[in-house]
Each structure stands twice: as C-alpha cells, then as structure tokens.
Amino acid sequence: MSTIKMSNMLQQAVALHQQGKLDAAEALYLQVLQSQPEHFDALQLLGVIAKQRGDAVLAVTRLREAIAIDAQQAIAHGNLGAALQDLGLPEEALLSYDRALQLKPDYAMAWNNRGNTLRSIGKLVAALHNYDKALRLNPRYTEALLNRGIALQEMEEHQQALQDFDEALTLTPQDAAIHFARALSLQCLRLYEDAIAGYEDVLHLQSEHIQALCNLGICLQKIQQFPAAVDSFAQAIKIKPDYVKAHLQYGNTLRQMGQKAAAITAYQTASSHSKDGTELAHINYALAALGVMDTPAMSPPTYIADLFDQYASHFDGHLLEVLHYQIPTLLSKAISKHVKAGPGNYLDLGCGTGLCGAYLRPTASKLTGIDLSEKMLGQATKTGWYDELHCAEISDWLQGQDQDFDLIMAADVFVYIGALDTVFAAASHVMRAGAVLGFSVEVTNESADYILRPSQRYAHSYAYLQRLADSHGFKIAEVKQEVARQDKDEDVPAYILVMIKT
C-alpha cells in the first residue's frame, strides 16, 4: 500500500472514529496495520477503541505496543493511564500520566485524568490540585469543572462544588451528568425543593436516569410528598427491576405511610435481588422491625454508621429543633446528683456530635468519646470537649481497655442495641466501685426483655434493666420516665437511669 493511500485510509478511519462508528474505524486501522504492523497511530487508536468498548485489557496491550514503537508520544501514555485506571491499577495509571506530563506539561486532559485517579484512591486534595492545573491550561474545560466539583462534593464542600457545576452548565447546559451532580449537592445541603428541580432537569434530558429517579424519590420523601416519592421509585424499578436501592427506599416510604404489608413486600423484593452482605443485613433489619424476621440482638453496625454519617452535618439542629430532643439535659441532671466530687475519668458512649460533651467537660479530668460514625466524630472534634475520640463498636472497644472510668454515659445509644448483657459486662469491667453508669432507653411495657419497633429502634423493659444491674454488679440509684423526643408529633417515653457500680 502506498504512503498516500495509507495516509488517506488513516484519515478516513479517524473521521469514522470521531463520528462514533467504531467498527468501521477499527476495520480501517487493522488494514493499515496489515501493511505496516508497527504503525504507531493505528495501534494507539485501536487501543482507544478498545477502551471505549470497555475492554481495558486489550486497550492496555494495544497502547503498550504503540509506546514500544514510539515512547515519546504523550497521548499514548495518557491513554494508557486511563486504561490502567479502568483496570483498577491506580498506581500504574499515575506513572503513565506522569510520563505523559513529562513529555507534555501543558496536557490538560492528562492533568484531569490524573485527578480522577487520585480521587479514586481518596486523595482528594491532590486531585483538586490536578483539576486546577487542567483548568489553568483550559478554563473552559467542562469535564475538569465537573470532576473538581465532584471532588469538592466528596469533601462535603457542597457550596464550592455548586460553583463549579454552575460554571460547567454555562458551557454545556444540556449535560445530564452535570445536572445530576448539582442536584446531588443540593440534596446534601437539604435544599430539597431545589434538588427536586435539578433531578427533574436530569430526567428531561435522560428520562430513564434511574439514579436521578431514585434520588428524586428520596427528596420527595424528605418533604413528605409520599405518593410522588412512591411513583418515582416505581418508575426506577420499572426501568431496572433489580435496582435494590429503589426497592429499599420504596419500602421505607411505604413504611412511613403506614402501609406495613406493602413495605414488607418491597423489602423482601429488595432482599431477593441483593447479593451484598452489608445491604442484606440492613434489609433484614428493616424486616425484623416490621415483625417478619426474628429480632436481632443489635442493629447492624454498618446501618448505624451509615445512618449517622448522613445526619452528621445537621444532626444537632434536627434533634433539638424538630424532635425536641431532651436526653442529654435530662441524663446530665440525673447523673450530677450521684457522680463523685472532683475531676474524673469520663467516657461518652455513642458520643455522636458531642451534645453531651458540654455537660461532661467541666468536671472531667479526661473525657473520651466513642462512636461508629466517622462523620459524627468529625463534628465532635470541632467542639474541643474531648481528649480522645475513637471510631469503634462500644462493646469491642470497652473489652480492650485496662483503665477505670468514674463515669460512663450513654445517651440514646442503647436504642440501637437490644441485648445489653455484653455491654454491661464490658462496662462493669472498666468501672471502679462507686463509679456511675448513666443511660437512657426507650420504654416498652411488654413482657419481652426488649423489642424492635417499626422505627428501627429498640425499647427495653424495666424488669430486664433491673436484672442487668443485678447480674453485673450495679445498683439502680435513680430511674425516671421522661419524654425523650417526638416522633410524628407523638411523645416517645424513655427511662433515664443512673446505676452505681458496687
């Protein structure tokens, strides 16, 4: 084949490639290779096609063949980095991007893609620096704006993320991915009406965007537009019948509407489609709360962590302003009558954002907090009340301690633990005689030791608590029934208990 003919064939292949006609372009690239097996451009572009088709292994092979022919072409190293990232090899991908940028420092796409790789391994600050470099080289680089916004979103810097998304939309107003990312940040900021409008924009562009449909349903659920939420989840399920998240949220909404039988069916359908152990544990917990399965001894730790990670940024306001939460005040007042005078070693179990820290800090020589939610602990850190904060399951953490505590406080923590023997045994082990254990539980007057309510919170009987005290070396110094909070405008009764270690 003559050089002119080969050049024309390559140009034709590139044109077809740009039009998205991958099969036709591939056929011409292969013809070029038949005549010239070491043709860099044909090999490199065949690698690109393989990546576009999702065959990252073939893409890496083709791109490495091209690089073996000419290692000085930045584009091949950049594309190889992207293919290695697709294979889940981020460190190798970074090396390829670094080589591409050594050859071409102003390669904006390589900076952007390098940022994506860093973001995939949780190096968000470094990812932002890479996106910034890409945008300095090309301020109108829509993809880099979107990716920088997503990195900021993952850092929970949603207001800054929105600035990037808005700028990206001025450049590409019909991009569904940008609209979706923007709506997600609005949802995280609890600007549900604006988020709903954003998800509707996504669906106007892509009517079968199931994530947008599901998130739209969640936002509608948050503002108590339950029938509309149910409809949104149903649409997502119609498009993807095995979409577990939609079935689970469908069940949650039906449960909130008081449609127990329908909620059970939705949860059971979610369970039938799920293959993820953690997800199944959450679904089974929801079914147990509706009485379908045996009551577990405690909530799944991942359920608690996920629940409170979602609440962390607005937890205090929601509890105090919406639910009229009283437990820290009531429990601290009860404890103050029994704790020994003078500074002591205090432990706040399930410390959350640190609502109890303000009560405990003034008389604590050392104050330690334990919680399962990393994001709640992040909020607790900001208070400055705590000497130590640990992310751990409380029984496991207590069993590993060799110190003695003068006071252990558990405000609204045992509502996520049904069987309390392990916790009481572990607490007793780290408390000296005269030490105080103060906690709250929701009240049940049933004969069972504990029940799991449809709210997915446990309630305990007083007889059970008395037995726990007797079994683990405590005496009950004070018990009162109080209103802990409100749920659906109804008072939720709780026991406020103070026990002394004997």
XYZ file of C-alpha atoms in Angstrom, residues 49-375:
327
model
C -11.376 1.981 20.622
C -10.801 -0.982 22.941
C -11.094 1.327 25.944
C -14.268 2.898 24.559
C -15.765 -0.576 24.267
C -14.839 -1.398 27.863
C -12.062 -3.856 27.005
C -9.340 -2.326 29.176
C -7.073 -5.383 28.895
C -6.928 -5.135 25.096
C -6.587 -1.354 25.366
C -3.502 -1.697 27.581
C -1.997 -4.247 25.199
C -2.518 -2.063 22.115
C -1.267 1.097 23.832
C 1.850 -0.595 25.156
C 2.549 -1.889 21.634
C 2.255 1.680 20.367
C 4.553 3.003 23.104
C 7.134 0.328 22.249
C 7.246 1.851 18.761
C 7.398 5.489 19.915
C 7.755 6.202 23.618
C 7.909 9.966 23.101
C 4.194 10.446 22.353
C 2.416 11.875 25.389
C -1.028 10.936 24.073
C -0.266 7.201 24.228
C 0.949 7.444 27.819
C -2.146 9.461 28.725
C -4.493 6.931 27.155
C -2.584 4.082 28.783
C -3.099 5.760 32.155
C -6.856 5.887 31.552
C -6.948 2.192 30.566
C -4.918 1.199 33.639
C -7.332 3.179 35.783
C -10.193 1.198 34.233
C -8.364 -1.988 35.228
C -8.208 -0.808 38.833
C -4.460 -0.180 38.770
C -4.251 3.417 40.048
C -0.555 3.440 40.927
C 0.411 2.241 37.451
C -2.032 4.745 35.950
C -0.359 7.594 37.848
C 3.042 6.550 36.488
C 1.656 6.679 32.944
C 0.164 10.128 33.500
C 3.445 11.321 34.985
C 5.300 10.161 31.877
C 2.741 11.879 29.638
C 3.168 15.137 31.572
C 6.946 14.928 31.453
C 6.637 14.846 27.687
C 3.855 17.446 27.513
C 3.456 19.573 30.695
C 0.525 21.500 29.194
C -1.507 18.305 28.559
C -4.759 19.379 30.219
C -6.521 16.045 29.676
C -3.711 14.178 31.445
C -3.960 16.544 34.442
C -7.729 15.985 34.557
C -7.468 12.206 34.292
C -4.655 12.117 36.830
C -7.020 13.965 39.164
C -9.652 11.289 38.577
C -7.183 8.570 39.543
C -6.192 10.408 42.721
C -9.847 10.909 43.562
C -10.495 7.182 43.109
C -7.967 6.375 45.850
C -9.253 9.043 48.235
C -6.503 11.626 47.689
C -8.990 14.429 47.240
C -6.792 17.427 47.974
C -4.172 16.206 45.491
C -6.951 15.567 42.969
C -8.119 19.178 43.333
C -4.601 20.432 42.539
C -4.615 18.375 39.331
C -8.020 19.684 38.262
C -6.802 23.221 38.994
C -3.818 22.694 36.693
C -6.086 21.379 33.937
C -8.351 24.412 34.293
C -5.463 26.876 34.281
C -4.478 25.398 30.940
C -8.073 25.336 29.662
C -10.528 27.456 31.711
C -13.432 26.205 29.587
C -12.684 22.527 30.250
C -16.167 21.345 31.232
C -15.134 17.859 32.289
C -12.474 19.217 34.658
C -15.010 21.601 36.192
C -17.394 18.698 36.731
C -14.686 16.496 38.220
C -13.411 19.234 40.519
C -16.969 19.775 41.694
C -17.384 16.056 42.398
C -14.134 16.041 44.415
C -15.397 19.014 46.441
C -18.691 17.170 46.844
C -16.872 14.155 48.270
C -15.140 16.525 50.701
C -18.626 17.813 51.649
C -17.748 21.264 50.345
C -21.059 21.486 48.554
C -21.299 25.252 48.192
C -17.955 25.352 46.385
C -18.959 22.330 44.332
C -22.096 24.145 43.184
C -19.955 26.985 41.827
C -18.105 24.516 39.596
C -21.302 22.808 38.470
C -22.954 26.138 37.653
C -19.923 27.255 35.646
C -19.842 23.932 33.809
C -23.525 24.310 32.920
C -22.895 27.718 31.359
C -20.534 25.910 28.980
C -22.578 22.736 28.463
C -26.165 23.401 29.566
C -27.548 20.097 28.240
C -25.153 17.795 30.115
C -27.164 15.419 32.303
C -24.124 14.392 34.366
C -23.547 17.990 35.470
C -27.224 18.493 36.322
C -27.162 15.275 38.354
C -24.040 16.240 40.303
C -25.501 19.684 41.007
C -28.788 18.193 42.234
C -26.897 15.794 44.495
C -25.064 18.648 46.217
C -28.356 20.484 46.669
C -29.793 17.312 48.203
C -26.817 17.021 50.578
C -27.404 20.640 51.620
C -31.033 19.635 52.355
C -32.286 22.128 49.764
C -34.804 19.533 48.715
C -37.056 21.720 46.547
C -34.060 22.889 44.505
C -32.708 19.336 44.320
C -36.075 18.094 43.049
C -35.975 20.703 40.271
C -32.426 19.602 39.463
C -33.323 15.922 39.206
C -36.281 16.854 37.003
C -33.804 18.650 34.707
C -31.775 15.429 34.528
C -34.872 13.418 33.665
C -35.859 15.914 30.989
C -32.525 15.124 29.327
C -32.427 11.397 30.186
C -35.876 10.101 31.064
C -34.539 6.717 32.208
C -31.788 8.010 34.529
C -32.567 5.623 37.394
C -30.249 7.275 39.938
C -31.995 10.586 39.332
C -35.392 8.891 39.714
C -34.323 7.251 42.975
C -32.785 10.418 44.423
C -35.829 12.389 43.336
C -37.940 9.948 45.323
C -35.734 10.381 48.386
C -36.070 14.179 48.198
C -39.844 13.914 47.810
C -39.865 11.576 50.805
C -37.936 14.149 52.851
C -40.597 16.804 52.252
C -43.311 14.205 52.939
C -44.681 14.069 49.421
C -45.027 10.331 49.847
C -47.282 9.420 46.878
C -44.961 11.289 44.482
C -41.949 9.589 46.072
C -43.551 6.164 45.634
C -44.218 6.968 41.977
C -40.592 7.967 41.421
C -39.269 4.746 42.969
C -41.784 2.732 40.940
C -40.517 4.333 37.727
C -36.925 3.446 38.630
C -37.950 -0.147 39.367
C -39.839 -0.400 36.068
C -36.649 0.580 34.213
C -34.399 -1.660 36.309
C -36.394 -4.335 38.175
C -33.353 -5.499 40.177
C -32.418 -1.999 41.436
C -32.060 -2.772 45.146
C -31.741 0.831 46.316
C -35.070 1.754 44.714
C -36.863 -1.241 46.272
C -35.372 -0.400 49.673
C -36.362 3.262 49.504
C -39.775 2.235 48.182
C -40.165 0.105 51.301
C -39.012 2.927 53.570
C -41.582 5.288 52.090
C -44.409 2.779 52.361
C -43.420 2.153 55.990
C -43.613 5.882 56.691
C -47.053 5.916 55.071
C -48.175 3.168 57.455
C -48.555 0.614 54.637
C -46.870 -2.215 56.506
C -47.793 -5.114 54.217
C -46.687 -3.269 51.087
C -43.459 -2.184 52.805
C -42.694 -5.786 53.743
C -43.181 -6.869 50.119
C -40.853 -4.110 48.923
C -38.151 -5.094 51.425
C -38.493 -8.762 50.522
C -38.134 -7.906 46.835
C -35.032 -5.856 47.646
C -33.638 -8.834 49.537
C -34.279 -11.191 46.622
C -32.176 -9.009 44.320
C -29.333 -8.147 46.690
C -26.056 -10.042 46.697
C -24.263 -7.664 49.071
C -23.906 -8.932 52.643
C -24.000 -5.490 54.237
C -27.010 -4.459 52.201
C -28.831 -7.677 53.082
C -28.165 -7.085 56.770
C -29.826 -3.668 56.506
C -32.825 -5.098 54.647
C -33.252 -7.948 57.133
C -33.068 -5.434 59.973
C -35.909 -3.452 58.373
C -37.954 -6.646 58.025
C -37.260 -7.570 61.658
C -38.515 -4.135 62.738
C -41.797 -4.953 60.968
C -42.050 -8.298 62.737
C -41.291 -10.530 59.754
C -37.942 -11.875 60.958
C -36.513 -12.730 64.366
C -35.409 -9.713 66.377
C -31.611 -9.368 66.166
C -29.526 -8.675 69.251
C -28.457 -5.282 67.922
C -28.616 -3.031 64.882
C -26.033 -3.802 62.177
C -23.023 -1.568 62.909
C -22.887 -0.502 59.263
C -26.542 0.561 59.471
C -25.748 2.806 62.445
C -22.622 4.232 60.803
C -24.450 4.958 57.527
C -27.460 6.453 59.301
C -25.435 8.885 61.378
C -22.950 9.710 58.647
C -25.960 11.049 56.721
C -27.142 13.066 59.723
C -23.793 14.431 60.889
C -23.936 17.875 59.285
C -27.403 18.731 60.623
C -27.843 16.259 63.486
C -27.963 18.737 66.366
C -30.475 21.038 64.702
C -32.747 18.166 63.692
C -32.776 16.662 67.179
C -33.197 19.862 69.111
C -35.483 21.828 66.797
C -37.542 19.119 65.087
C -37.596 16.198 67.531
C -37.319 18.341 70.699
C -34.614 16.037 71.982
C -34.132 16.198 75.765
C -31.930 13.232 76.682
C -28.547 14.963 77.238
C -30.114 17.557 79.549
C -32.220 15.042 81.470
C -29.434 12.479 81.794
C -26.794 15.008 82.830
C -29.090 16.415 85.506
C -29.712 12.917 86.904
C -26.033 11.950 86.838
C -24.881 15.133 88.575
C -26.603 14.012 91.792
C -24.572 10.809 92.021
C -21.128 11.342 90.497
C -18.309 11.843 92.994
C -16.994 15.351 93.535
C -13.725 16.261 91.879
C -12.339 15.644 88.374
C -12.834 12.170 86.991
C -12.119 9.909 84.034
C -15.292 10.094 81.928
C -16.480 8.098 78.916
C -19.211 9.199 76.489
C -20.537 6.086 74.704
C -22.053 6.847 71.319
C -20.932 10.454 71.687
C -22.181 11.485 68.251
C -21.555 15.167 67.554
C -20.728 15.826 71.202
C -24.057 17.033 72.593
C -23.181 15.552 75.990
C -19.622 16.883 75.955
C -20.639 20.316 77.180
C -22.170 18.748 80.310
C -19.284 16.359 80.981
C -16.251 18.526 80.236
C -16.341 20.878 83.264
C -15.765 18.059 85.794
C -13.776 15.632 83.641
C -10.039 15.237 84.113
C -10.175 13.213 80.901
C -13.100 12.864 78.508
C -13.194 10.093 75.878
C -15.830 9.684 73.177
C -16.720 6.546 71.197
C -18.924 6.376 68.107
C -19.405 4.271 64.975
C -19.837 7.266 62.655
C -16.655 8.905 61.390
C -18.591 11.973 60.283
